[in-house]
GROMACS .gro file of C-alpha atoms in nm:
model
  343
    1UNK     CA    1  33.269  23.980   7.621
    2UNK     CA    2  33.276  23.835   7.974
    3UNK     CA    3  33.633  23.841   8.106
    4UNK     CA    4  33.621  23.835   8.487
    5UNK     CA    5  33.434  23.559   8.666
    6UNK     CA    6  33.360  23.538   9.037
    7UNK     CA    7  33.376  23.174   9.147
    8UNK     CA    8  33.211  23.105   9.483
    9UNK     CA    9  33.330  22.791   9.658
   10UNK     CA   10  33.621  22.783   9.417
   11UNK     CA   11  33.853  22.599   9.657
   12UNK     CA   12  33.622  22.297   9.665
   13UNK     CA   13  33.638  21.979   9.460
   14UNK     CA   14  33.432  22.082   9.158
   15UNK     CA   15  33.511  22.451   9.199
   16UNK     CA   16  33.888  22.402   9.183
   17UNK     CA   17  33.870  22.189   8.868
   18UNK     CA   18  33.642  22.447   8.710
   19UNK     CA   19  33.887  22.724   8.802
   20UNK     CA   20  34.155  22.539   8.604
   21UNK     CA   21  33.937  22.510   8.294
   22UNK     CA   22  33.810  22.870   8.318
   23UNK     CA   23  34.162  23.006   8.353
   24UNK     CA   24  34.287  22.797   8.060
   25UNK     CA   25  33.994  22.932   7.857
   26UNK     CA   26  34.120  23.287   7.918
   27UNK     CA   27  33.897  23.411   8.199
   28UNK     CA   28  34.028  23.618   8.489
   29UNK     CA   29  33.913  23.465   8.816
   30UNK     CA   30  33.817  23.600   9.155
   31UNK     CA   31  33.757  23.315   9.401
   32UNK     CA   32  33.570  23.336   9.731
   33UNK     CA   33  33.545  23.047   9.977
   34UNK     CA   34  33.495  23.027  10.352
   35UNK     CA   35  33.717  22.713  10.364
   36UNK     CA   36  33.465  22.527  10.580
   37UNK     CA   37  33.515  22.213  10.369
   38UNK     CA   38  33.820  22.295  10.157
   39UNK     CA   39  34.185  22.395  10.174
   40UNK     CA   40  34.371  22.712  10.063
   41UNK     CA   41  34.646  22.483   9.930
   42UNK     CA   42  34.401  22.385   9.655
   43UNK     CA   43  34.416  22.726   9.487
   44UNK     CA   44  34.795  22.735   9.511
   45UNK     CA   45  34.795  22.415   9.308
   46UNK     CA   46  34.540  22.557   9.064
   47UNK     CA   47  34.778  22.849   9.012
   48UNK     CA   48  35.059  22.606   8.938
   49UNK     CA   49  34.848  22.425   8.679
   50UNK     CA   50  34.742  22.740   8.494
   51UNK     CA   51  35.070  22.931   8.526
   52UNK     CA   52  34.945  23.229   8.724
   53UNK     CA   53  34.820  23.299   9.077
   54UNK     CA   54  34.449  23.288   9.152
   55UNK     CA   55  34.299  23.588   9.331
   56UNK     CA   56  34.142  23.453   9.649
   57UNK     CA   57  33.929  23.606   9.923
   58UNK     CA   58  33.836  23.408  10.233
   59UNK     CA   59  33.475  23.513  10.268
   60UNK     CA   60  33.138  23.369  10.365
   61UNK     CA   61  32.859  23.476  10.130
   62UNK     CA   62  32.640  23.557  10.429
   63UNK     CA   63  32.889  23.831  10.525
   64UNK     CA   64  32.696  24.067  10.302
   65UNK     CA   65  32.890  24.385  10.373
   66UNK     CA   66  33.221  24.217  10.289
   67UNK     CA   67  33.066  24.067   9.976
   68UNK     CA   68  32.947  24.412   9.862
   69UNK     CA   69  33.297  24.550   9.917
   70UNK     CA   70  33.438  24.275   9.698
   71UNK     CA   71  33.195  24.353   9.416
   72UNK     CA   72  33.276  24.723   9.447
   73UNK     CA   73  33.651  24.661   9.431
   74UNK     CA   74  33.658  24.548   9.069
   75UNK     CA   75  33.441  24.471   8.770
   76UNK     CA   76  33.281  24.128   8.766
   77UNK     CA   77  33.114  24.005   8.448
   78UNK     CA   78  32.963  23.676   8.562
   79UNK     CA   79  32.932  23.448   8.864
   80UNK     CA   80  32.979  23.072   8.885
   81UNK     CA   81  32.817  22.971   9.214
   82UNK     CA   82  32.939  22.651   9.384
   83UNK     CA   83  32.947  22.756   9.750
   84UNK     CA   84  32.726  22.536   9.966
   85UNK     CA   85  32.709  22.237  10.196
   86UNK     CA   86  32.648  21.914  10.006
   87UNK     CA   87  32.624  21.603  10.228
   88UNK     CA   88  32.276  21.450  10.224
   89UNK     CA   89  32.317  21.274  10.558
   90UNK     CA   90  32.442  21.587  10.732
   91UNK     CA   91  32.149  21.782  10.592
   92UNK     CA   92  31.907  21.536  10.752
   93UNK     CA   93  32.082  21.564  11.088
   94UNK     CA   94  32.124  21.943  11.078
   95UNK     CA   95  31.876  22.092  10.829
   96UNK     CA   96  31.887  22.448  10.964
   97UNK     CA   97  32.257  22.486  10.887
   98UNK     CA   98  32.189  22.377  10.528
   99UNK     CA   99  31.903  22.621  10.477
  100UNK     CA  100  32.105  22.900  10.638
  101UNK     CA  101  32.429  22.837  10.450
  102UNK     CA  102  32.297  22.736  10.109
  103UNK     CA  103  31.981  22.943  10.072
  104UNK     CA  104  32.071  23.252  10.276
  105UNK     CA  105  32.417  23.259  10.118
  106UNK     CA  106  32.266  23.254   9.770
  107UNK     CA  107  32.018  23.531   9.851
  108UNK     CA  108  32.306  23.746   9.976
  109UNK     CA  109  32.497  23.674   9.655
  110UNK     CA  110  32.201  23.763   9.431
  111UNK     CA  111  32.148  24.090   9.619
  112UNK     CA  112  32.513  24.181   9.565
  113UNK     CA  113  32.486  24.095   9.196
  114UNK     CA  114  32.171  24.305   9.159
  115UNK     CA  115  32.326  24.604   9.333
  116UNK     CA  116  32.632  24.590   9.107
  117UNK     CA  117  32.455  24.514   8.775
  118UNK     CA  118  32.606  24.166   8.737
  119UNK     CA  119  32.343  23.974   8.543
  120UNK     CA  120  32.511  23.650   8.435
  121UNK     CA  121  32.499  23.341   8.659
  122UNK     CA  122  32.589  22.972   8.643
  123UNK     CA  123  32.451  22.777   8.939
  124UNK     CA  124  32.585  22.446   9.069
  125UNK     CA  125  32.266  22.246   9.114
  126UNK     CA  126  32.204  21.872   9.147
  127UNK     CA  127  31.990  21.588   9.024
  128UNK     CA  128  31.875  21.554   9.386
  129UNK     CA  129  31.617  21.826   9.310
  130UNK     CA  130  31.411  21.548   9.147
  131UNK     CA  131  31.398  21.317   9.446
  132UNK     CA  132  31.258  20.985   9.322
  133UNK     CA  133  31.228  21.030   8.944
  134UNK     CA  134  30.931  20.882   8.764
  135UNK     CA  135  31.149  20.731   8.492
  136UNK     CA  136  31.505  20.717   8.362
  137UNK     CA  137  31.691  20.866   8.190
  138UNK     CA  138  31.599  21.183   8.379
  139UNK     CA  139  31.515  21.487   8.169
  140UNK     CA  140  31.517  21.850   8.279
  141UNK     CA  141  31.138  21.843   8.266
  142UNK     CA  142  31.116  21.593   8.552
  143UNK     CA  143  30.932  21.766   8.841
  144UNK     CA  144  31.131  21.899   9.134
  145UNK     CA  145  31.039  21.681   9.429
  146UNK     CA  146  31.340  21.659   9.665
  147UNK     CA  147  31.332  21.411   9.952
  148UNK     CA  148  31.603  21.550  10.183
  149UNK     CA  149  31.704  21.895  10.310
  150UNK     CA  150  32.009  21.917  10.083
  151UNK     CA  151  31.796  21.855   9.775
  152UNK     CA  152  31.538  22.100   9.907
  153UNK     CA  153  31.799  22.375   9.931
  154UNK     CA  154  31.903  22.316   9.569
  155UNK     CA  155  31.540  22.320   9.453
  156UNK     CA  156  31.469  22.636   9.651
  157UNK     CA  157  31.773  22.811   9.508
  158UNK     CA  158  31.671  22.713   9.154
  159UNK     CA  159  31.330  22.868   9.215
  160UNK     CA  160  31.479  23.183   9.368
  161UNK     CA  161  31.709  23.228   9.068
  162UNK     CA  162  31.421  23.170   8.826
  163UNK     CA  163  31.214  23.434   9.005
  164UNK     CA  164  31.503  23.682   9.009
  165UNK     CA  165  31.572  23.634   8.638
  166UNK     CA  166  31.201  23.678   8.558
  167UNK     CA  167  31.184  23.994   8.767
  168UNK     CA  168  31.491  24.170   8.629
  169UNK     CA  169  31.539  24.265   8.265
  170UNK     CA  170  31.861  24.137   8.110
  171UNK     CA  171  31.944  23.863   8.360
  172UNK     CA  172  32.049  23.522   8.225
  173UNK     CA  173  32.118  23.208   8.424
  174UNK     CA  174  32.190  22.840   8.374
  175UNK     CA  175  32.109  22.585   8.642
  176UNK     CA  176  32.352  22.296   8.590
  177UNK     CA  177  32.219  21.977   8.746
  178UNK     CA  178  32.508  21.743   8.824
  179UNK     CA  179  32.483  21.372   8.861
  180UNK     CA  180  32.781  21.199   9.035
  181UNK     CA  181  33.117  21.375   8.992
  182UNK     CA  182  33.424  21.153   9.040
  183UNK     CA  183  33.786  21.140   8.928
  184UNK     CA  184  34.056  21.403   8.956
  185UNK     CA  185  34.276  21.625   8.742
  186UNK     CA  186  34.514  21.401   8.542
  187UNK     CA  187  34.811  21.581   8.699
  188UNK     CA  188  34.700  21.448   9.041
  189UNK     CA  189  34.762  21.797   9.180
  190UNK     CA  190  34.398  21.857   9.265
  191UNK     CA  191  34.122  21.613   9.354
  192UNK     CA  192  33.849  21.529   9.602
  193UNK     CA  193  33.953  21.567   9.965
  194UNK     CA  194  33.646  21.533  10.187
  195UNK     CA  195  33.685  21.630  10.551
  196UNK     CA  196  33.594  21.327  10.763
  197UNK     CA  197  33.463  20.994  10.634
  198UNK     CA  198  33.365  21.016  10.264
  199UNK     CA  199  32.991  20.995  10.202
  200UNK     CA  200  33.017  20.922   9.828
  201UNK     CA  201  33.110  20.588   9.671
  202UNK     CA  202  33.424  20.660   9.469
  203UNK     CA  203  33.632  20.837   9.737
  204UNK     CA  204  33.534  20.567   9.986
  205UNK     CA  205  33.636  20.293   9.742
  206UNK     CA  206  33.974  20.460   9.695
  207UNK     CA  207  34.022  20.500  10.070
  208UNK     CA  208  33.961  20.126  10.106
  209UNK     CA  209  34.215  20.060   9.829
  210UNK     CA  210  34.472  20.270  10.016
  211UNK     CA  211  34.411  20.083  10.342
  212UNK     CA  212  34.224  20.358  10.527
  213UNK     CA  213  33.913  20.141  10.566
  214UNK     CA  214  33.875  19.760  10.560
  215UNK     CA  215  33.606  19.722  10.296
  216UNK     CA  216  33.340  19.899  10.089
  217UNK     CA  217  32.985  19.888  10.223
  218UNK     CA  218  32.748  19.787   9.941
  219UNK     CA  219  32.400  19.883  10.053
  220UNK     CA  220  32.165  19.637   9.885
  221UNK     CA  221  32.208  19.379   9.609
  222UNK     CA  222  31.840  19.309   9.545
  223UNK     CA  223  31.744  19.609   9.335
  224UNK     CA  224  31.590  19.553   8.993
  225UNK     CA  225  31.914  19.638   8.816
  226UNK     CA  226  32.151  19.427   8.609
  227UNK     CA  227  32.352  19.307   8.910
  228UNK     CA  228  32.117  19.401   9.193
  229UNK     CA  229  32.316  19.704   9.314
  230UNK     CA  230  32.228  20.069   9.272
  231UNK     CA  231  32.301  20.237   8.938
  232UNK     CA  232  32.421  20.599   8.911
  233UNK     CA  233  32.551  20.832   8.642
  234UNK     CA  234  32.918  20.896   8.723
  235UNK     CA  235  33.086  21.186   8.544
  236UNK     CA  236  33.453  21.279   8.538
  237UNK     CA  237  33.510  21.605   8.726
  238UNK     CA  238  33.716  21.746   8.438
  239UNK     CA  239  33.426  21.688   8.199
  240UNK     CA  240  33.201  21.859   8.450
  241UNK     CA  241  33.439  22.154   8.477
  242UNK     CA  242  33.449  22.191   8.100
  243UNK     CA  243  33.069  22.195   8.107
  244UNK     CA  244  33.087  22.520   8.305
  245UNK     CA  245  33.311  22.680   8.045
  246UNK     CA  246  33.065  22.574   7.776
  247UNK     CA  247  32.780  22.716   7.987
  248UNK     CA  248  32.950  23.055   8.016
  249UNK     CA  249  33.006  23.062   7.640
  250UNK     CA  250  32.639  22.974   7.586
  251UNK     CA  251  32.488  23.226   7.829
  252UNK     CA  252  32.429  23.494   7.570
  253UNK     CA  253  32.223  23.248   7.366
  254UNK     CA  254  32.002  23.160   7.663
  255UNK     CA  255  31.669  23.333   7.703
  256UNK     CA  256  31.622  23.395   8.074
  257UNK     CA  257  31.686  23.094   8.298
  258UNK     CA  258  31.728  22.731   8.194
  259UNK     CA  259  31.811  22.404   8.371
  260UNK     CA  260  32.054  22.164   8.202
  261UNK     CA  261  32.171  21.817   8.306
  262UNK     CA  262  32.543  21.746   8.316
  263UNK     CA  263  32.592  21.370   8.307
  264UNK     CA  264  32.716  21.097   8.077
  265UNK     CA  265  32.372  20.957   7.999
  266UNK     CA  266  32.490  20.614   8.116
  267UNK     CA  267  32.451  20.437   8.448
  268UNK     CA  268  32.711  20.227   8.630
  269UNK     CA  269  32.632  19.995   8.920
  270UNK     CA  270  32.812  19.990   9.254
  271UNK     CA  271  32.972  19.655   9.172
  272UNK     CA  272  33.083  19.783   8.830
  273UNK     CA  273  33.254  20.080   8.997
  274UNK     CA  274  33.431  19.851   9.246
  275UNK     CA  275  33.538  19.617   8.964
  276UNK     CA  276  33.677  19.900   8.749
  277UNK     CA  277  33.847  20.058   9.050
  278UNK     CA  278  34.008  19.723   9.128
  279UNK     CA  279  34.157  19.718   8.778
  280UNK     CA  280  34.292  20.072   8.829
  281UNK     CA  281  34.463  19.990   9.158
  282UNK     CA  282  34.584  19.646   9.046
  283UNK     CA  283  34.419  19.427   9.310
  284UNK     CA  284  34.066  19.331   9.422
  285UNK     CA  285  33.907  19.590   9.648
  286UNK     CA  286  33.717  19.415   9.930
  287UNK     CA  287  33.348  19.485   9.980
  288UNK     CA  288  33.061  19.359  10.190
  289UNK     CA  289  32.695  19.335  10.093
  290UNK     CA  290  32.468  19.494  10.351
  291UNK     CA  291  32.102  19.592  10.372
  292UNK     CA  292  31.952  19.875  10.172
  293UNK     CA  293  31.980  20.226  10.309
  294UNK     CA  294  31.652  20.411  10.365
  295UNK     CA  295  31.584  20.656  10.084
  296UNK     CA  296  31.817  20.501   9.827
  297UNK     CA  297  31.671  20.441   9.482
  298UNK     CA  298  31.755  20.167   9.236
  299UNK     CA  299  31.866  20.365   8.935
  300UNK     CA  300  31.916  20.722   8.814
  301UNK     CA  301  32.106  20.860   8.518
  302UNK     CA  302  32.079  21.163   8.297
  303UNK     CA  303  31.929  21.243   7.964
  304UNK     CA  304  32.221  21.463   7.856
  305UNK     CA  305  32.089  21.559   7.514
  306UNK     CA  306  31.998  21.917   7.609
  307UNK     CA  307  32.357  21.987   7.715
  308UNK     CA  308  32.471  21.877   7.370
  309UNK     CA  309  32.209  22.093   7.197
  310UNK     CA  310  32.240  22.411   7.407
  311UNK     CA  311  32.600  22.400   7.527
  312UNK     CA  312  32.764  22.196   7.253
  313UNK     CA  313  32.904  21.980   7.534
  314UNK     CA  314  32.919  21.611   7.611
  315UNK     CA  315  33.118  21.399   7.854
  316UNK     CA  316  33.435  21.243   7.709
  317UNK     CA  317  33.581  21.027   7.989
  318UNK     CA  318  33.465  20.673   8.062
  319UNK     CA  319  33.459  20.488   8.395
  320UNK     CA  320  33.808  20.351   8.333
  321UNK     CA  321  33.950  20.704   8.313
  322UNK     CA  322  33.749  20.815   8.617
  323UNK     CA  323  33.892  20.533   8.831
  324UNK     CA  324  34.246  20.576   8.696
  325UNK     CA  325  34.257  20.948   8.771
  326UNK     CA  326  34.088  20.916   9.109
  327UNK     CA  327  34.336  20.646   9.215
  328UNK     CA  328  34.629  20.850   9.086
  329UNK     CA  329  34.516  21.139   9.307
  330UNK     CA  330  34.462  20.911   9.609
  331UNK     CA  331  34.795  20.734   9.562
  332UNK     CA  332  34.999  21.054   9.532
  333UNK     CA  333  34.802  21.240   9.802
  334UNK     CA  334  34.715  20.973  10.062
  335UNK     CA  335  34.603  21.237  10.311
  336UNK     CA  336  34.467  21.481  10.053
  337UNK     CA  337  34.598  21.835  10.073
  338UNK     CA  338  34.718  21.763  10.427
  339UNK     CA  339  34.988  21.545  10.267
  340UNK     CA  340  35.177  21.855  10.151
  341UNK     CA  341  35.075  22.078  10.443
  342UNK     CA  342  35.228  21.836  10.694
  343UNK     CA  343  35.560  21.800  10.512
   0.00000   0.00000   0.00000
């Protein structure tokens, strides 16, 4: 039975929530993170939530010698791999850093796993590997055709993992393709704390609600959707975290390497998110309609049926819960983890 899990990028938004669920499910955790876009305070709070400290090593996966020493220091049964840069716009402006960090870091990790006979892997992938899908809902069989460097790194890593699994007897891997994670732990002790201006809708909406920004930019209201604004599949981060626990439980039933969508299977428009967020905060959140952004698509949401069949998992939280929990986090932590660091 797998007992010890190495979580890369475990101090990040999705990683920290997954650490909570893994620990509550009985796994021992070893977390590595270079803290380039996260805070050590996060794992202290994870420890509070689960009732025991989390073993943490500040380490960049590209520091291969240090990574090998970590693997040699104790038994590791499986790896859940989150570590990576994730902002689409940044990847367009600085593609080399994304290929270096995301792809080279993963290759270093796989080499360390191979050398130490660790043959179980869950990879944090993304629906961006599909680029502009031919139809919705998006199935796992949709071709990989990314349209930005971030998506390209995820698609490359998927292919590298597939090749490694095919080349090495006994390896098993699941490639979990996320849609749009939002929300926060219901305790409001951990949540999304992007460094700099948020690039995703929900954290920006909540920053507007808290007075950090004057209004939400709505890029386009002339799409062929029900209200003209873009439609996305938003998933509560706790549901997403529980999907990783289900994936670890399912690994022994997986033959080789398989991609699985983690989404709700439902799409919500930008205006629907703003409306529901306004209900959560108790007042209308201001927004302004602007022109479309280059590269945006009208609509994308998941076909989540394979996750139900293979993992026995499905999302439980609706948009109301996502907005409530995200606002609760924002309200109690107006400056994110810096709120407690500065006091």
